[in-house]
PDB file of C-alpha atoms and ligand atoms in Angstrom:
ATOM      1  CA  MET A1291     -30.755  25.625  31.490  1.00  0.00           C
ATOM      2  CA  PRO A1292     -33.189  23.078  30.755  1.00  0.00           C
ATOM      3  CA  GLU A1293     -34.119  23.862  27.167  1.00  0.00           C
ATOM      4  CA  HIS A1294     -32.015  22.336  24.286  1.00  0.00           C
ATOM      5  CA  LEU A1295     -32.516  25.429  22.127  1.00  0.00           C
ATOM      6  CA  THR A1296     -33.046  28.930  23.401  1.00  0.00           C
ATOM      7  CA  ILE A1297     -33.784  31.559  20.900  1.00  0.00           C
ATOM      8  CA  VAL A1298     -33.170  35.068  22.295  1.00  0.00           C
ATOM      9  CA  ARG A1299     -36.097  37.220  20.817  1.00  0.00           C
ATOM     10  CA  HIS A1300     -35.268  40.394  22.572  1.00  0.00           C
ATOM     11  CA  PRO A1301     -35.896  43.256  20.344  1.00  0.00           C
ATOM     12  CA  LEU A1302     -32.390  44.841  20.609  1.00  0.00           C
ATOM     13  CA  VAL A1303     -30.937  41.495  19.592  1.00  0.00           C
ATOM     14  CA  GLN A1304     -33.396  41.040  16.729  1.00  0.00           C
ATOM     15  CA  HIS A1305     -32.879  44.710  15.424  1.00  0.00           C
ATOM     16  CA  LYS A1306     -29.050  44.382  15.700  1.00  0.00           C
ATOM     17  CA  LEU A1307     -29.103  41.034  13.742  1.00  0.00           C
ATOM     18  CA  SER A1308     -31.294  42.541  10.978  1.00  0.00           C
ATOM     19  CA  ILE A1309     -28.619  45.125  10.400  1.00  0.00           C
ATOM     20  CA  MET A1310     -25.947  42.494  10.490  1.00  0.00           C
ATOM     21  CA  ARG A1311     -27.635  40.390   7.715  1.00  0.00           C
ATOM     22  CA  ASP A1312     -27.923  43.293   5.520  1.00  0.00           C
ATOM     23  CA  LYS A1313     -25.174  42.910   2.936  1.00  0.00           C
ATOM     24  CA  ARG A1314     -24.690  46.764   2.631  1.00  0.00           C
ATOM     25  CA  THR A1315     -23.482  46.733   6.542  1.00  0.00           C
ATOM     26  CA  SER A1316     -19.787  47.565   6.610  1.00  0.00           C
ATOM     27  CA  THR A1317     -17.170  45.423   8.128  1.00  0.00           C
ATOM     28  CA  GLY A1318     -16.723  47.979  11.124  1.00  0.00           C
ATOM     29  CA  GLU A1319     -20.362  48.252  11.575  1.00  0.00           C
ATOM     30  CA  PHE A1320     -20.755  44.273  11.666  1.00  0.00           C
ATOM     31  CA  ARG A1321     -18.068  43.867  14.161  1.00  0.00           C
ATOM     32  CA  GLN A1322     -19.406  46.559  16.477  1.00  0.00           C
ATOM     33  CA  LEU A1323     -22.909  44.763  16.326  1.00  0.00           C
ATOM     34  CA  LEU A1324     -21.604  41.438  16.829  1.00  0.00           C
ATOM     35  CA  ARG A1325     -19.668  42.836  20.017  1.00  0.00           C
ATOM     36  CA  GLU A1326     -22.977  44.146  21.172  1.00  0.00           C
ATOM     37  CA  ILE A1327     -25.139  41.341  20.310  1.00  0.00           C
ATOM     38  CA  SER A1328     -22.751  38.905  21.817  1.00  0.00           C
ATOM     39  CA  GLN A1329     -23.092  40.787  25.165  1.00  0.00           C
ATOM     40  CA  LEU A1330     -26.891  40.327  25.107  1.00  0.00           C
ATOM     41  CA  LEU A1331     -26.634  36.554  24.348  1.00  0.00           C
ATOM     42  CA  ALA A1332     -23.983  36.104  26.992  1.00  0.00           C
ATOM     43  CA  TYR A1333     -26.570  37.593  29.491  1.00  0.00           C
ATOM     44  CA  GLU A1334     -28.927  34.929  28.314  1.00  0.00           C
ATOM     45  CA  VAL A1335     -26.501  31.975  28.446  1.00  0.00           C
ATOM     46  CA  THR A1336     -25.408  32.906  31.827  1.00  0.00           C
ATOM     47  CA  ARG A1337     -28.751  33.781  33.364  1.00  0.00           C
ATOM     48  CA  ASP A1338     -28.971  30.506  35.605  1.00  0.00           C
ATOM     49  CA  LEU A1339     -25.408  30.406  36.817  1.00  0.00           C
ATOM     50  CA  GLU A1340     -25.002  29.146  40.440  1.00  0.00           C
ATOM     51  CA  MET A1341     -24.639  31.663  43.141  1.00  0.00           C
ATOM     52  CA  THR A1342     -23.286  31.860  46.539  1.00  0.00           C
ATOM     53  CA  THR A1343     -22.771  34.520  49.034  1.00  0.00           C
ATOM     54  CA  ARG A1344     -19.893  36.453  50.376  1.00  0.00           C
ATOM     55  CA  ALA A1345     -19.517  38.390  53.590  1.00  0.00           C
ATOM     56  CA  ILE A1346     -18.892  42.163  52.768  1.00  0.00           C
ATOM     57  CA  GLU A1347     -19.065  45.374  54.353  1.00  0.00           C
ATOM     58  CA  THR A1348     -20.812  48.011  52.550  1.00  0.00           C
ATOM     59  CA  PRO A1349     -20.165  51.737  54.014  1.00  0.00           C
ATOM     60  CA  MET A1350     -23.288  51.208  55.904  1.00  0.00           C
ATOM     61  CA  CYS A1351     -23.300  47.685  57.306  1.00  0.00           C
ATOM     62  CA  GLU A1352     -22.210  43.876  57.002  1.00  0.00           C
ATOM     63  CA  MET A1353     -24.036  41.808  54.362  1.00  0.00           C
ATOM     64  CA  ASP A1354     -23.820  38.574  52.703  1.00  0.00           C
ATOM     65  CA  ALA A1355     -23.693  39.630  49.053  1.00  0.00           C
ATOM     66  CA  PRO A1356     -24.616  37.364  46.173  1.00  0.00           C
ATOM     67  CA  VAL A1357     -21.496  36.301  44.032  1.00  0.00           C
ATOM     68  CA  LEU A1358     -21.094  33.645  41.274  1.00  0.00           C
ATOM     69  CA  LYS A1359     -20.082  30.176  42.721  1.00  0.00           C
ATOM     70  CA  GLY A1360     -17.451  27.853  41.758  1.00  0.00           C
ATOM     71  CA  LYS A1361     -14.426  28.016  39.262  1.00  0.00           C
ATOM     72  CA  LYS A1362     -14.167  30.766  36.677  1.00  0.00           C
ATOM     73  CA  LEU A1363     -16.085  29.729  33.512  1.00  0.00           C
ATOM     74  CA  ALA A1364     -14.197  28.945  30.337  1.00  0.00           C
ATOM     75  CA  LEU A1365     -14.979  30.637  27.107  1.00  0.00           C
ATOM     76  CA  ILE A1366     -13.934  28.497  24.048  1.00  0.00           C
ATOM     77  CA  SER A1367     -13.652  30.416  20.682  1.00  0.00           C
ATOM     78  CA  ILE A1368     -14.028  28.010  17.742  1.00  0.00           C
ATOM     79  CA  LEU A1369     -11.740  29.838  15.275  1.00  0.00           C
ATOM     80  CA  ARG A1370     -11.959  31.991  13.549  1.00  0.00           C
ATOM     81  CA  ALA A1371     -15.324  33.505  13.665  1.00  0.00           C
ATOM     82  CA  GLY A1372     -15.792  32.587  17.294  1.00  0.00           C
ATOM     83  CA  ASN A1373     -13.422  35.377  18.167  1.00  0.00           C
ATOM     84  CA  GLY A1374     -15.943  37.814  17.061  1.00  0.00           C
ATOM     85  CA  LEU A1375     -18.313  36.506  19.908  1.00  0.00           C
ATOM     86  CA  LEU A1376     -15.364  36.178  22.221  1.00  0.00           C
ATOM     87  CA  ASP A1377     -14.561  39.828  22.412  1.00  0.00           C
ATOM     88  CA  GLY A1378     -18.007  40.844  23.562  1.00  0.00           C
ATOM     89  CA  VAL A1379     -18.462  38.104  25.998  1.00  0.00           C
ATOM     90  CA  LEU A1380     -15.150  38.798  27.758  1.00  0.00           C
ATOM     91  CA  GLU A1381     -16.205  42.395  28.276  1.00  0.00           C
ATOM     92  CA  LEU A1382     -19.081  41.111  30.253  1.00  0.00           C
ATOM     93  CA  ILE A1383     -17.032  38.246  32.029  1.00  0.00           C
ATOM     94  CA  PRO A1384     -13.478  39.569  32.085  1.00  0.00           C
ATOM     95  CA  SER A1385     -12.026  37.100  34.489  1.00  0.00           C
ATOM     96  CA  ALA A1386     -13.299  34.000  32.305  1.00  0.00           C
ATOM     97  CA  ARG A1387     -10.664  31.597  31.072  1.00  0.00           C
ATOM     98  CA  VAL A1388     -10.256  31.337  27.290  1.00  0.00           C
ATOM     99  CA  GLY A1389      -9.437  28.429  25.101  1.00  0.00           C
ATOM    100  CA  TYR A1390      -9.242  28.279  21.268  1.00  0.00           C
ATOM    101  CA  ILE A1391     -10.241  25.478  18.855  1.00  0.00           C
ATOM    102  CA  GLY A1392      -8.950  25.743  15.383  1.00  0.00           C
ATOM    103  CA  LEU A1393     -11.237  23.962  12.985  1.00  0.00           C
ATOM    104  CA  TYR A1394     -11.704  24.723   9.206  1.00  0.00           C
ATOM    105  CA  ARG A1395     -14.372  23.357   6.913  1.00  0.00           C
ATOM    106  CA  ASP A1396     -13.242  21.321   4.093  1.00  0.00           C
ATOM    107  CA  GLU A1397     -15.372  22.799   1.471  1.00  0.00           C
ATOM    108  CA  ALA A1398     -15.630  19.641  -0.554  1.00  0.00           C
ATOM    109  CA  THR A1399     -16.771  17.414   2.246  1.00  0.00           C
ATOM    110  CA  LEU A1400     -18.062  20.043   4.659  1.00  0.00           C
ATOM    111  CA  GLN A1401     -16.257  17.997   7.405  1.00  0.00           C
ATOM    112  CA  PRO A1402     -14.116  19.917  10.012  1.00  0.00           C
ATOM    113  CA  VAL A1403     -10.400  19.607   9.976  1.00  0.00           C
ATOM    114  CA  GLN A1404      -8.599  20.391  13.406  1.00  0.00           C
ATOM    115  CA  TYR A1405      -5.387  22.678  13.220  1.00  0.00           C
ATOM    116  CA  TYR A1406      -5.239  24.045  16.928  1.00  0.00           C
ATOM    117  CA  TYR A1407      -6.401  23.157  20.245  1.00  0.00           C
ATOM    118  CA  LYS A1408      -5.463  24.949  23.627  1.00  0.00           C
ATOM    119  CA  VAL A1409      -7.974  25.059  26.307  1.00  0.00           C
ATOM    120  CA  PRO A1410      -7.732  26.072  30.151  1.00  0.00           C
ATOM    121  CA  GLU A1411      -7.057  23.444  32.659  1.00  0.00           C
ATOM    122  CA  GLY A1412      -9.595  22.169  35.024  1.00  0.00           C
ATOM    123  CA  LEU A1413     -12.375  21.964  32.442  1.00  0.00           C
ATOM    124  CA  ASP A1414     -14.247  19.234  34.393  1.00  0.00           C
ATOM    125  CA  ASP A1415     -15.092  21.757  37.065  1.00  0.00           C
ATOM    126  CA  ARG A1416     -15.868  24.879  34.937  1.00  0.00           C
ATOM    127  CA  LEU A1417     -18.949  25.869  32.883  1.00  0.00           C
ATOM    128  CA  VAL A1418     -17.531  25.876  29.452  1.00  0.00           C
ATOM    129  CA  ILE A1419     -19.273  27.997  26.875  1.00  0.00           C
ATOM    130  CA  ALA A1420     -18.310  27.201  23.237  1.00  0.00           C
ATOM    131  CA  LEU A1421     -18.740  30.243  20.907  1.00  0.00           C
ATOM    132  CA  ASP A1422     -19.181  30.053  17.067  1.00  0.00           C
ATOM    133  CA  PRO A1423     -21.560  32.647  15.402  1.00  0.00           C
ATOM    134  CA  MET A1424     -22.875  30.163  12.829  1.00  0.00           C
ATOM    135  CA  LEU A1425     -24.323  26.684  13.821  1.00  0.00           C
ATOM    136  CA  ALA A1426     -24.761  25.377  10.027  1.00  0.00           C
ATOM    137  CA  THR A1427     -24.201  21.662   9.440  1.00  0.00           C
ATOM    138  CA  GLY A1428     -23.160  21.301  13.048  1.00  0.00           C
ATOM    139  CA  ASN A1429     -20.063  19.299  11.961  1.00  0.00           C
ATOM    140  CA  SER A1430     -17.535  21.584  13.326  1.00  0.00           C
ATOM    141  CA  SER A1431     -19.710  22.327  16.451  1.00  0.00           C
ATOM    142  CA  VAL A1432     -20.057  18.513  17.126  1.00  0.00           C
ATOM    143  CA  ALA A1433     -16.455  18.081  16.631  1.00  0.00           C
ATOM    144  CA  ALA A1434     -15.437  20.966  19.039  1.00  0.00           C
ATOM    145  CA  ILE A1435     -17.771  19.514  21.622  1.00  0.00           C
ATOM    146  CA  ASP A1436     -16.210  16.048  21.265  1.00  0.00           C
ATOM    147  CA  LEU A1437     -12.874  17.505  21.928  1.00  0.00           C
ATOM    148  CA  LEU A1438     -13.913  19.491  25.020  1.00  0.00           C
ATOM    149  CA  LYS A1439     -15.450  16.319  26.451  1.00  0.00           C
ATOM    150  CA  ALA A1440     -12.335  14.489  25.654  1.00  0.00           C
ATOM    151  CA  SER A1441     -10.516  17.214  27.758  1.00  0.00           C
ATOM    152  CA  GLY A1442     -13.070  16.368  30.731  1.00  0.00           C
ATOM    153  CA  ALA A1443     -15.666  19.130  30.051  1.00  0.00           C
ATOM    154  CA  ARG A1444     -19.058  17.996  31.593  1.00  0.00           C
ATOM    155  CA  ASN A1445     -21.128  21.268  31.608  1.00  0.00           C
ATOM    156  CA  ILE A1446     -21.037  22.689  28.287  1.00  0.00           C
ATOM    157  CA  ARG A1447     -23.215  25.294  26.424  1.00  0.00           C
ATOM    158  CA  PHE A1448     -23.051  26.542  22.900  1.00  0.00           C
ATOM    159  CA  LEU A1449     -23.570  30.090  22.122  1.00  0.00           C
ATOM    160  CA  CYS A1450     -24.155  31.225  18.505  1.00  0.00           C
ATOM    161  CA  LEU A1451     -25.552  34.114  16.581  1.00  0.00           C
ATOM    162  CA  LEU A1452     -27.453  32.061  13.724  1.00  0.00           C
ATOM    163  CA  ALA A1453     -28.433  28.332  13.695  1.00  0.00           C
ATOM    164  CA  ALA A1454     -29.890  26.229  10.828  1.00  0.00           C
ATOM    165  CA  PRO A1455     -32.424  23.370  11.703  1.00  0.00           C
ATOM    166  CA  GLU A1456     -29.844  20.768  10.440  1.00  0.00           C
ATOM    167  CA  GLY A1457     -27.185  22.012  12.849  1.00  0.00           C
ATOM    168  CA  VAL A1458     -29.527  22.001  15.723  1.00  0.00           C
ATOM    169  CA  GLN A1459     -30.689  18.573  15.044  1.00  0.00           C
ATOM    170  CA  ARG A1460     -27.106  17.418  14.546  1.00  0.00           C
ATOM    171  CA  MET A1461     -26.082  18.705  17.883  1.00  0.00           C
ATOM    172  CA  GLN A1462     -29.385  17.459  19.592  1.00  0.00           C
ATOM    173  CA  GLU A1463     -28.446  13.895  18.326  1.00  0.00           C
ATOM    174  CA  ALA A1464     -24.750  14.014  19.126  1.00  0.00           C
ATOM    175  CA  HIS A1465     -24.670  16.183  22.288  1.00  0.00           C
ATOM    176  CA  PRO A1466     -28.158  16.540  23.863  1.00  0.00           C
ATOM    177  CA  ASP A1467     -26.662  17.530  27.040  1.00  0.00           C
ATOM    178  CA  VAL A1468     -25.458  20.870  25.510  1.00  0.00           C
ATOM    179  CA  PRO A1469     -28.074  23.710  25.581  1.00  0.00           C
ATOM    180  CA  ILE A1470     -27.661  26.139  22.476  1.00  0.00           C
ATOM    181  CA  VAL A1471     -28.410  29.711  22.788  1.00  0.00           C
ATOM    182  CA  THR A1472     -28.939  31.480  19.633  1.00  0.00           C
ATOM    183  CA  ALA A1473     -30.346  34.969  18.278  1.00  0.00           C
ATOM    184  CA  ALA A1474     -32.295  33.078  15.355  1.00  0.00           C
ATOM    185  CA  LEU A1475     -33.251  29.805  13.906  1.00  0.00           C
ATOM    186  CA  ASP A1476     -32.966  30.402  10.066  1.00  0.00           C
ATOM    187  CA  GLU A1477     -34.870  28.420   7.441  1.00  0.00           C
ATOM    188  CA  ARG A1478     -32.298  26.025   5.987  1.00  0.00           C
ATOM    189  CA  LEU A1479     -28.736  25.252   4.540  1.00  0.00           C
ATOM    190  CA  ASN A1480     -28.033  25.745   0.869  1.00  0.00           C
ATOM    191  CA  GLU A1481     -26.205  23.204  -1.193  1.00  0.00           C
ATOM    192  CA  LYS A1482     -22.860  24.815  -0.042  1.00  0.00           C
ATOM    193  CA  GLY A1483     -23.658  24.523   3.547  1.00  0.00           C
ATOM    194  CA  TYR A1484     -24.385  28.071   4.080  1.00  0.00           C
ATOM    195  CA  ILE A1485     -27.425  29.342   6.189  1.00  0.00           C
ATOM    196  CA  MET A1486     -30.354  30.746   4.369  1.00  0.00           C
ATOM    197  CA  PRO A1487     -31.323  33.389   4.576  1.00  0.00           C
ATOM    198  CA  GLY A1488     -28.290  33.890   7.037  1.00  0.00           C
ATOM    199  CA  LEU A1489     -25.521  36.644   6.630  1.00  0.00           C
ATOM    200  CA  GLY A1490     -23.171  35.164   4.415  1.00  0.00           C
ATOM    201  CA  ASP A1491     -19.593  34.029   5.833  1.00  0.00           C
ATOM    202  CA  ALA A1492     -19.347  35.481   9.327  1.00  0.00           C
ATOM    203  CA  GLY A1493     -15.671  35.426   9.194  1.00  0.00           C
ATOM    204  CA  ASP A1494     -15.376  37.270   5.901  1.00  0.00           C
ATOM    205  CA  ARG A1495     -18.048  39.615   7.031  1.00  0.00           C
ATOM    206  CA  MET A1496     -16.297  40.463  10.435  1.00  0.00           C
ATOM    207  CA  PHE A1497     -12.652  40.573   9.320  1.00  0.00           C
ATOM    208  CA  GLY A1498     -13.157  41.972   5.857  1.00  0.00           C
ATOM    209  CA  THR A1499     -11.626  39.052   3.969  1.00  0.00           C
ATOM    210  CA  LYS A1500     -13.188  37.389   0.912  1.00  0.00           C
TER     211      LYS A1500
HETATM  212  N1  LIG B1771     -20.367  29.662   8.138  1.00  0.00           N
HETATM  213  C1  LIG B1771     -20.615  31.022   7.925  1.00  0.00           C
HETATM  214  O1  LIG B1771     -19.992  31.939   8.122  1.00  0.00           O
HETATM  215  N2  LIG B1771     -21.839  31.230   7.200  1.00  0.00           N
HETATM  216  C2  LIG B1771     -22.865  30.198   7.005  1.00  0.00           C
HETATM  217  O2  LIG B1771     -23.822  30.558   6.492  1.00  0.00           O
HETATM  218  C3  LIG B1771     -22.478  28.879   7.423  1.00  0.00           C
HETATM  219  C4  LIG B1771     -21.242  28.603   7.985  1.00  0.00           C
END
């Protein structure tokens, strides 16, 4: 995946995203749409996975059939909103290993504070896909990737639903080797670090908290 930023402009993705942005969309609908959209984004972020072949027998004859190469990939949910993407991606890649990084944003400094970290072993041999719906300031994303690299991960991709130019730039500076896949690149951040026009707080929207 050579591009640093891939925007998935597929009509289904864009249509679903517009419904998610609408403030009248209910928690249940939002969660269902996030599940659907995350599968379409997962399709894109995995489109160039390495393949090999395996000798199998169909009911008709033998063949060398294409299969994914290498160790199972690792999905890393950046809590808590990452879990909204994780559910859908896991439906598409059920054998993936799963890790969690707990970071919350200090609302005063907008800096990430770590409270949980548990990731699969052997990250150095796996494709690692970090999941966080909102790439806003990029502070927590950069911190999460720092932690993954410290655990040995060398082949990392970042999957989000919405990105702000500020977050993309921050990631590009800190981790130029980590491609980002998103459904949209929005205009800017507001003074509180929220993406504009965005969709509000992704965690609150998907879990019905406020
Ligand atoms: N996190 C969110 O949930 N929404 C934003 O707009 C920015 C960060």
